[in-house]
Short mmCIF file of C-alpha atoms and ligand atoms in Angstrom, two decimals:
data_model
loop_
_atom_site.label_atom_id
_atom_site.label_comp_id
_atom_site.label_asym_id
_atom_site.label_seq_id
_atom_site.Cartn_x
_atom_site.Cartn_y
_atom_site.Cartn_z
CA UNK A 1 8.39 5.52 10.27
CA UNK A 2 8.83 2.17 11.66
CA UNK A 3 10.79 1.97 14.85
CA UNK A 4 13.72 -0.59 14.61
CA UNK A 5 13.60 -3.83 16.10
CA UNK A 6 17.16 -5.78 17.65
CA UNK A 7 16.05 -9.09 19.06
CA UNK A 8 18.75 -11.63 19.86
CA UNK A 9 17.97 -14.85 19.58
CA UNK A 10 19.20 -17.31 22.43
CA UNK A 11 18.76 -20.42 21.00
CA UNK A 12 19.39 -23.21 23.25
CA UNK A 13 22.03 -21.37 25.40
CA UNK A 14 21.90 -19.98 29.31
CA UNK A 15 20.82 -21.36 32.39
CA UNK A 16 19.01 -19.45 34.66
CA UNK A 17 22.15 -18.20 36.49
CA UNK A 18 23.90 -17.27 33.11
CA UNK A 19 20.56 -15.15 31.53
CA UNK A 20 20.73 -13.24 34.67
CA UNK A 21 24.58 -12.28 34.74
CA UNK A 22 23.44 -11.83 30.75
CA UNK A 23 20.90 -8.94 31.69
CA UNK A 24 22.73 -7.03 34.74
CA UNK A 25 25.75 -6.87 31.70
CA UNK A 26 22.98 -5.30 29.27
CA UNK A 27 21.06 -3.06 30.79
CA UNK A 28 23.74 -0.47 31.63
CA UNK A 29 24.53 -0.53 28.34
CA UNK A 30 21.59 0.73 27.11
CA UNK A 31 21.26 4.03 28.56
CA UNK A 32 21.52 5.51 24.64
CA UNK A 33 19.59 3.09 22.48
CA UNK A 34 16.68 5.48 22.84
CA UNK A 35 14.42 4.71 19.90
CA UNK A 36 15.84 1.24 19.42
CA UNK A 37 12.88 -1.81 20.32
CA UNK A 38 15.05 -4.90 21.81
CA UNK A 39 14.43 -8.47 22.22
CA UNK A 40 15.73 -11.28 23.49
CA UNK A 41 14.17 -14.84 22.64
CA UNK A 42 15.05 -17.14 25.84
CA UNK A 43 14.87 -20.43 26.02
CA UNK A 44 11.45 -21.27 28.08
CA UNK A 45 13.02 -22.06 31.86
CA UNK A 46 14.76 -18.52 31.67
CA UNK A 47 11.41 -16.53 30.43
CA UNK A 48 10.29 -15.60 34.02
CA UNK A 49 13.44 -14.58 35.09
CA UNK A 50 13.67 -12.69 32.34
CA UNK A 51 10.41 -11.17 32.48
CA UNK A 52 11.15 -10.23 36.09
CA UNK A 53 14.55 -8.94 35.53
CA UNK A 54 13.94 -6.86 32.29
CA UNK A 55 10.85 -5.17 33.63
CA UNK A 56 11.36 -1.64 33.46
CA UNK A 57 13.63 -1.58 30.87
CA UNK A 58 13.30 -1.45 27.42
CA UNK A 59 14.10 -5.39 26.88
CA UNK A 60 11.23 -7.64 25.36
CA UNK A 61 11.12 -10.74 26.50
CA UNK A 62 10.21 -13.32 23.56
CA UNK A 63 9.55 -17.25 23.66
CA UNK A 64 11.48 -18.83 20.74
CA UNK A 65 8.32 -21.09 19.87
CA UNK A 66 4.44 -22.24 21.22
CA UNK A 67 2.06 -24.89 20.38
CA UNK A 68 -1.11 -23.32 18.40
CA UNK A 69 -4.06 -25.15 20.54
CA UNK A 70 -5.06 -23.08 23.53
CA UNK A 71 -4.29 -26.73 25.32
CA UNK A 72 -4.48 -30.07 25.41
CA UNK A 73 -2.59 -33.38 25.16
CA UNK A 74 0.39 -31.98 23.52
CA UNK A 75 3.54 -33.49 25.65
CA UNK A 76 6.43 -30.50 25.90
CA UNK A 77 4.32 -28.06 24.37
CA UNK A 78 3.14 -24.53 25.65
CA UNK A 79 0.50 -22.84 25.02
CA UNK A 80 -0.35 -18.50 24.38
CA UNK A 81 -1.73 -18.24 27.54
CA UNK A 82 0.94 -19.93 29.54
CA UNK A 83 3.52 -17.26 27.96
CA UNK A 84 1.30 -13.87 28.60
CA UNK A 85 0.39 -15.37 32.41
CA UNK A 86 4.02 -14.53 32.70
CA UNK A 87 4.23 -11.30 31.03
CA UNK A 88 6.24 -12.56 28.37
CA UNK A 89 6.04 -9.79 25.45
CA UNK A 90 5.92 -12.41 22.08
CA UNK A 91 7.23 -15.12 20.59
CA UNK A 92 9.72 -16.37 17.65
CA UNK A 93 8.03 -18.50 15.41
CA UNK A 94 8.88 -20.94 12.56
CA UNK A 95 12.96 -20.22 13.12
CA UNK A 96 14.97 -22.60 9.94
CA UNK A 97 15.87 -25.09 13.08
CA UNK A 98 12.12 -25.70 13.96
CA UNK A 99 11.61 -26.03 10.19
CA UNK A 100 14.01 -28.37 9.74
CA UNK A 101 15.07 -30.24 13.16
CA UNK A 102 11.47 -30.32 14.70
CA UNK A 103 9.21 -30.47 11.30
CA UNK A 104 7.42 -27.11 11.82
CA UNK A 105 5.47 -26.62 8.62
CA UNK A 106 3.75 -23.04 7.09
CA UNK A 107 0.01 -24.49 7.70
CA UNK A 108 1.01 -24.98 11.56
CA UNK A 109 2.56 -21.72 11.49
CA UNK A 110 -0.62 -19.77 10.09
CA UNK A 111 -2.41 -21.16 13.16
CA UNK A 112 0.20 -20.19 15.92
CA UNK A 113 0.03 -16.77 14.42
CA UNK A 114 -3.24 -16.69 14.33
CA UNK A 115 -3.44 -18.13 18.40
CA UNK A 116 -0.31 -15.45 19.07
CA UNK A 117 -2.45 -12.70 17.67
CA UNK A 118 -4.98 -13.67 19.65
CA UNK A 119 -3.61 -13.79 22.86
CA UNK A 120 -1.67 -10.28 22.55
CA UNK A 121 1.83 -11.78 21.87
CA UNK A 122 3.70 -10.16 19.42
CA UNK A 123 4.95 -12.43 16.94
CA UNK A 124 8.27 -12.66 15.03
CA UNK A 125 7.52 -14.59 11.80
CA UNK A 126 11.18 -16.54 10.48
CA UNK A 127 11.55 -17.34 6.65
CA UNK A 128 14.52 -17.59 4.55
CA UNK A 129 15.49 -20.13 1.38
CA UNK A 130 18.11 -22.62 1.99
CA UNK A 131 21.90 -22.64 0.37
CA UNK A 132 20.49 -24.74 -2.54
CA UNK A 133 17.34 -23.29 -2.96
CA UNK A 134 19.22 -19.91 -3.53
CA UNK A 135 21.77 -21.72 -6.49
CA UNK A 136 18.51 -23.00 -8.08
CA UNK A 137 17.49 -19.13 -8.42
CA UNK A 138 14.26 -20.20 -6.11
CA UNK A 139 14.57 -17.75 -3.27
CA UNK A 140 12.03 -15.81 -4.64
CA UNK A 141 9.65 -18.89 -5.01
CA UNK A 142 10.27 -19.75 -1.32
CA UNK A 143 9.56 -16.80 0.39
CA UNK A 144 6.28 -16.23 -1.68
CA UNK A 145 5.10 -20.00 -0.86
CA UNK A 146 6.14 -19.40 2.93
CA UNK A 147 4.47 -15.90 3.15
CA UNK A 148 1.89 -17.19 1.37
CA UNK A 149 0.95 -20.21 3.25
CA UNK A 150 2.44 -18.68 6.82
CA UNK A 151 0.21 -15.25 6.49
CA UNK A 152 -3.55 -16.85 5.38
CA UNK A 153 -5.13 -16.39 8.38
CA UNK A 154 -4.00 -12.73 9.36
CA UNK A 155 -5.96 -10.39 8.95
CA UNK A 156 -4.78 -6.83 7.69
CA UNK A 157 -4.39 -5.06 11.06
CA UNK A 158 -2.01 -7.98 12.39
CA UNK A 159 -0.18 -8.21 9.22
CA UNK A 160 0.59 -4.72 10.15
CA UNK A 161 2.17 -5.46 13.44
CA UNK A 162 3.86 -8.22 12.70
CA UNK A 163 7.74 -8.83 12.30
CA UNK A 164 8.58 -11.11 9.50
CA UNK A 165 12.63 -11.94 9.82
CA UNK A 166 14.20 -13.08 6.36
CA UNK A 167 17.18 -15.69 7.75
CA UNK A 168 18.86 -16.88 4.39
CA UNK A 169 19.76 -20.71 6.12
CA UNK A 170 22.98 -20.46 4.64
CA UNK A 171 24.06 -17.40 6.61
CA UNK A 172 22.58 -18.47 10.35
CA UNK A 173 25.99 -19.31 12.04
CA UNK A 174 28.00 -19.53 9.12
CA UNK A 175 29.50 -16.15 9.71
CA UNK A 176 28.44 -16.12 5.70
CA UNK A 177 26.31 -12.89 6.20
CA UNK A 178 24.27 -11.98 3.20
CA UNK A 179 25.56 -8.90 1.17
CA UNK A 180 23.72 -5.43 1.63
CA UNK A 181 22.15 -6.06 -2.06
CA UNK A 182 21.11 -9.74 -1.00
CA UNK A 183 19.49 -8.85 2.30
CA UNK A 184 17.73 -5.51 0.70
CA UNK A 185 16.86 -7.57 -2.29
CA UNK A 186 14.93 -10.01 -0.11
CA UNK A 187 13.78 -7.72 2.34
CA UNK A 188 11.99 -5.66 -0.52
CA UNK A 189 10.79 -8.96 -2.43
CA UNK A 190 8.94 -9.92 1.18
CA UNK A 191 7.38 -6.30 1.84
CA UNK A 192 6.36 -7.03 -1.75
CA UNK A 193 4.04 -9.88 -0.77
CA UNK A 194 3.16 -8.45 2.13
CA UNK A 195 1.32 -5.52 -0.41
CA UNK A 196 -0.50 -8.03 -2.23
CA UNK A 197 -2.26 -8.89 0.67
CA UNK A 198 -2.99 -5.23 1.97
CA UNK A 199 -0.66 -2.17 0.87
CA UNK A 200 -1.20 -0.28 3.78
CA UNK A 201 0.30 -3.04 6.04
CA UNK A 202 3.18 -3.95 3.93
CA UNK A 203 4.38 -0.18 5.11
CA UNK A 204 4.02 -0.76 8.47
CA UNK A 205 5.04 -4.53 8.84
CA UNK A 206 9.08 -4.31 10.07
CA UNK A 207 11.04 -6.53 8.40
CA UNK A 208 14.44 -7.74 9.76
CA UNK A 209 17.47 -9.56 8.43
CA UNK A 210 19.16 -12.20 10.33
CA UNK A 211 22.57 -14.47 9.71
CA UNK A 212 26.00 -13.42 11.36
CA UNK A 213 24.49 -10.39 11.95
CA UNK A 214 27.90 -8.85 14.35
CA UNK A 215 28.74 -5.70 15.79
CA UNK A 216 31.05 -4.71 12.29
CA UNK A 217 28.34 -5.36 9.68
CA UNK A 218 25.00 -4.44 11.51
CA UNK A 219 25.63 -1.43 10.56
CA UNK A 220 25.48 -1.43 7.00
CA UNK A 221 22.53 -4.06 7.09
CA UNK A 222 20.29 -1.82 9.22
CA UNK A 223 20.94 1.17 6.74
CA UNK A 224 19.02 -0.67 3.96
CA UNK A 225 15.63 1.09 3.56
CA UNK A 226 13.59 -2.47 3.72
CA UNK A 227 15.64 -3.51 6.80
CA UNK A 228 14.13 -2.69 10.05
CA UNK A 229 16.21 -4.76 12.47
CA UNK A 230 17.94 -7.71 12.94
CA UNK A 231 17.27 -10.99 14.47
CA UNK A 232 20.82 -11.87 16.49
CA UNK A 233 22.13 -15.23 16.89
CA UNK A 234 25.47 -15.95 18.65
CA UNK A 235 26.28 -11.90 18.68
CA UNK A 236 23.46 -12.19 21.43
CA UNK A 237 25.07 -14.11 23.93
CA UNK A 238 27.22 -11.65 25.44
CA UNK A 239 25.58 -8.27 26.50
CA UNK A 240 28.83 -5.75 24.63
CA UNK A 241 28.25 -7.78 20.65
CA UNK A 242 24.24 -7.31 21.48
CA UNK A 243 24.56 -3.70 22.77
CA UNK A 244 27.36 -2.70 19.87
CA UNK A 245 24.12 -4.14 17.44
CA UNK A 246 21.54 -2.20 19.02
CA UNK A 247 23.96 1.30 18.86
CA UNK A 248 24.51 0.51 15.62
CA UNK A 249 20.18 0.84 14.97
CA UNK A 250 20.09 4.28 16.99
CA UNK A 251 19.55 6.76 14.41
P1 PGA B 301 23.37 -16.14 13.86
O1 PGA B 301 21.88 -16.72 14.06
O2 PGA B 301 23.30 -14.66 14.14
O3 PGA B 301 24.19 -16.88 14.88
O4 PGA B 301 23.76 -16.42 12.46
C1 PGA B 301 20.77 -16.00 13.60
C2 PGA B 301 19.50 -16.75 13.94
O5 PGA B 301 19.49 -17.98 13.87
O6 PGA B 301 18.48 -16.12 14.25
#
């Protein structure tokens, strides 16, 4: 069985101050999300507060991207080790905005997973085919070249405990979720791929959906037998839509 995952994605929202009001409004709420794994990817000045304020709870703590070198002259970029000095628990990688606002491609993304592995994050692995790409009938295409190019340098046992979120770009804060079929059809297509490479890891490797995921279809998504979380956007920002997700993943 593969325990389910809720991780809500920040994005490029809360100061300090705010991620701190964010978490004393959570954690109460959590008293009965017993068997429920949560997340929350923070924007890099709020991961130590984060870290500090979440510890003891069962809140991950998840940097929303890192550079793949171990260091060097990289200007703005962090490194593995500078996140697990901290205690920060993993880290988001190749989200549709890096993709397309910050030109993160699959061959950097192979390394960062590889340097993530390495250093003990865990890793949340974004892909998901664009509004076009899915009229052109090529969503299948995608995934398989991102998987395909985003996965060479894993080796079977982290293929295993990785997270691999399928974000359809047309449905990240759109409110335009993905039907159940849609989101199960993908979801199955990626564990899939995932069995080429090793079958044994494509049933442990969670798998979640993410796009307008809110508190009245999370439900529904999370009942699909390839979906094994979901990856929260703007229904992350405020502690009651997060916790009203992760209820809706207790079993
Ligand atoms: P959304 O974002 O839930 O606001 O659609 C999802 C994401 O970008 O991870």
């Amino acid at each position: 069985m593969r325990t389910p995952l809720i991780a809500g994605n920040w994005k490029m929202h809360k100061t300090v101050a705010q991620s701190e009001r964010f978490i004393s409004g959570l954690l109460p709420l959590l008293y009965a999300a017993d068997g429920v794994e949560v997340g929350i990817c923070v924007p890099y000045t709020d991961l130590q507060a984060m870290v500090d304020s979440a510890r003891g709870s069962r809140v991950e703590v998840y940097a929303q991207n890192m550079h793949e070198a171990p260091e060097g002259a990289f200007t703005g970029e962090i490194s593995a080790e500078m996140l697990t000095e901290i205690d920060v628990h993993g880290v988001v990688l190749g989200h549709s905005e890096r993709r397309e606002f910050f030109n993160e491609t699959d061959t950097a993304l192979a390394e960062k997973l590889l340097a993530a592995r390495a250093a003990g994050l865990a890793a949340i692995l974004c892909v998901g085919e664009t509004e076009d790409q899915r009229t052109d009938g090529a969503t299948e295409s995608v995934l398989k070249r991102q998987l395909e190019r985003g996965l060479a340098l894993l080796d079977a046992e982290a293929l295993a405990e990785l997270v691999i979120a399928y974000e359809p770009v047309w449905a990240i804060g759109t409110g335009a979720v993905a039907t159940a079929e849609q989101a199960q059809e993908a979801c199955a297509f990626i564990r899939s791929r995932v069995a080429v490479i090793d079958a044994a890891a494509a049933e442990s490797v969670r798998i979640l959906y993410g796009g307008s995921v809110k508190a009245d279809n999370a439900a529904e998504l999370l009942a699909l037998p390839d979906v094994d979380g979901a990856l929260v956007g703007g229904a992350s920002l405020e502690p009651e839509s997060f916790a009203a997700i992760i209820g809706a993943a207790v079993s």
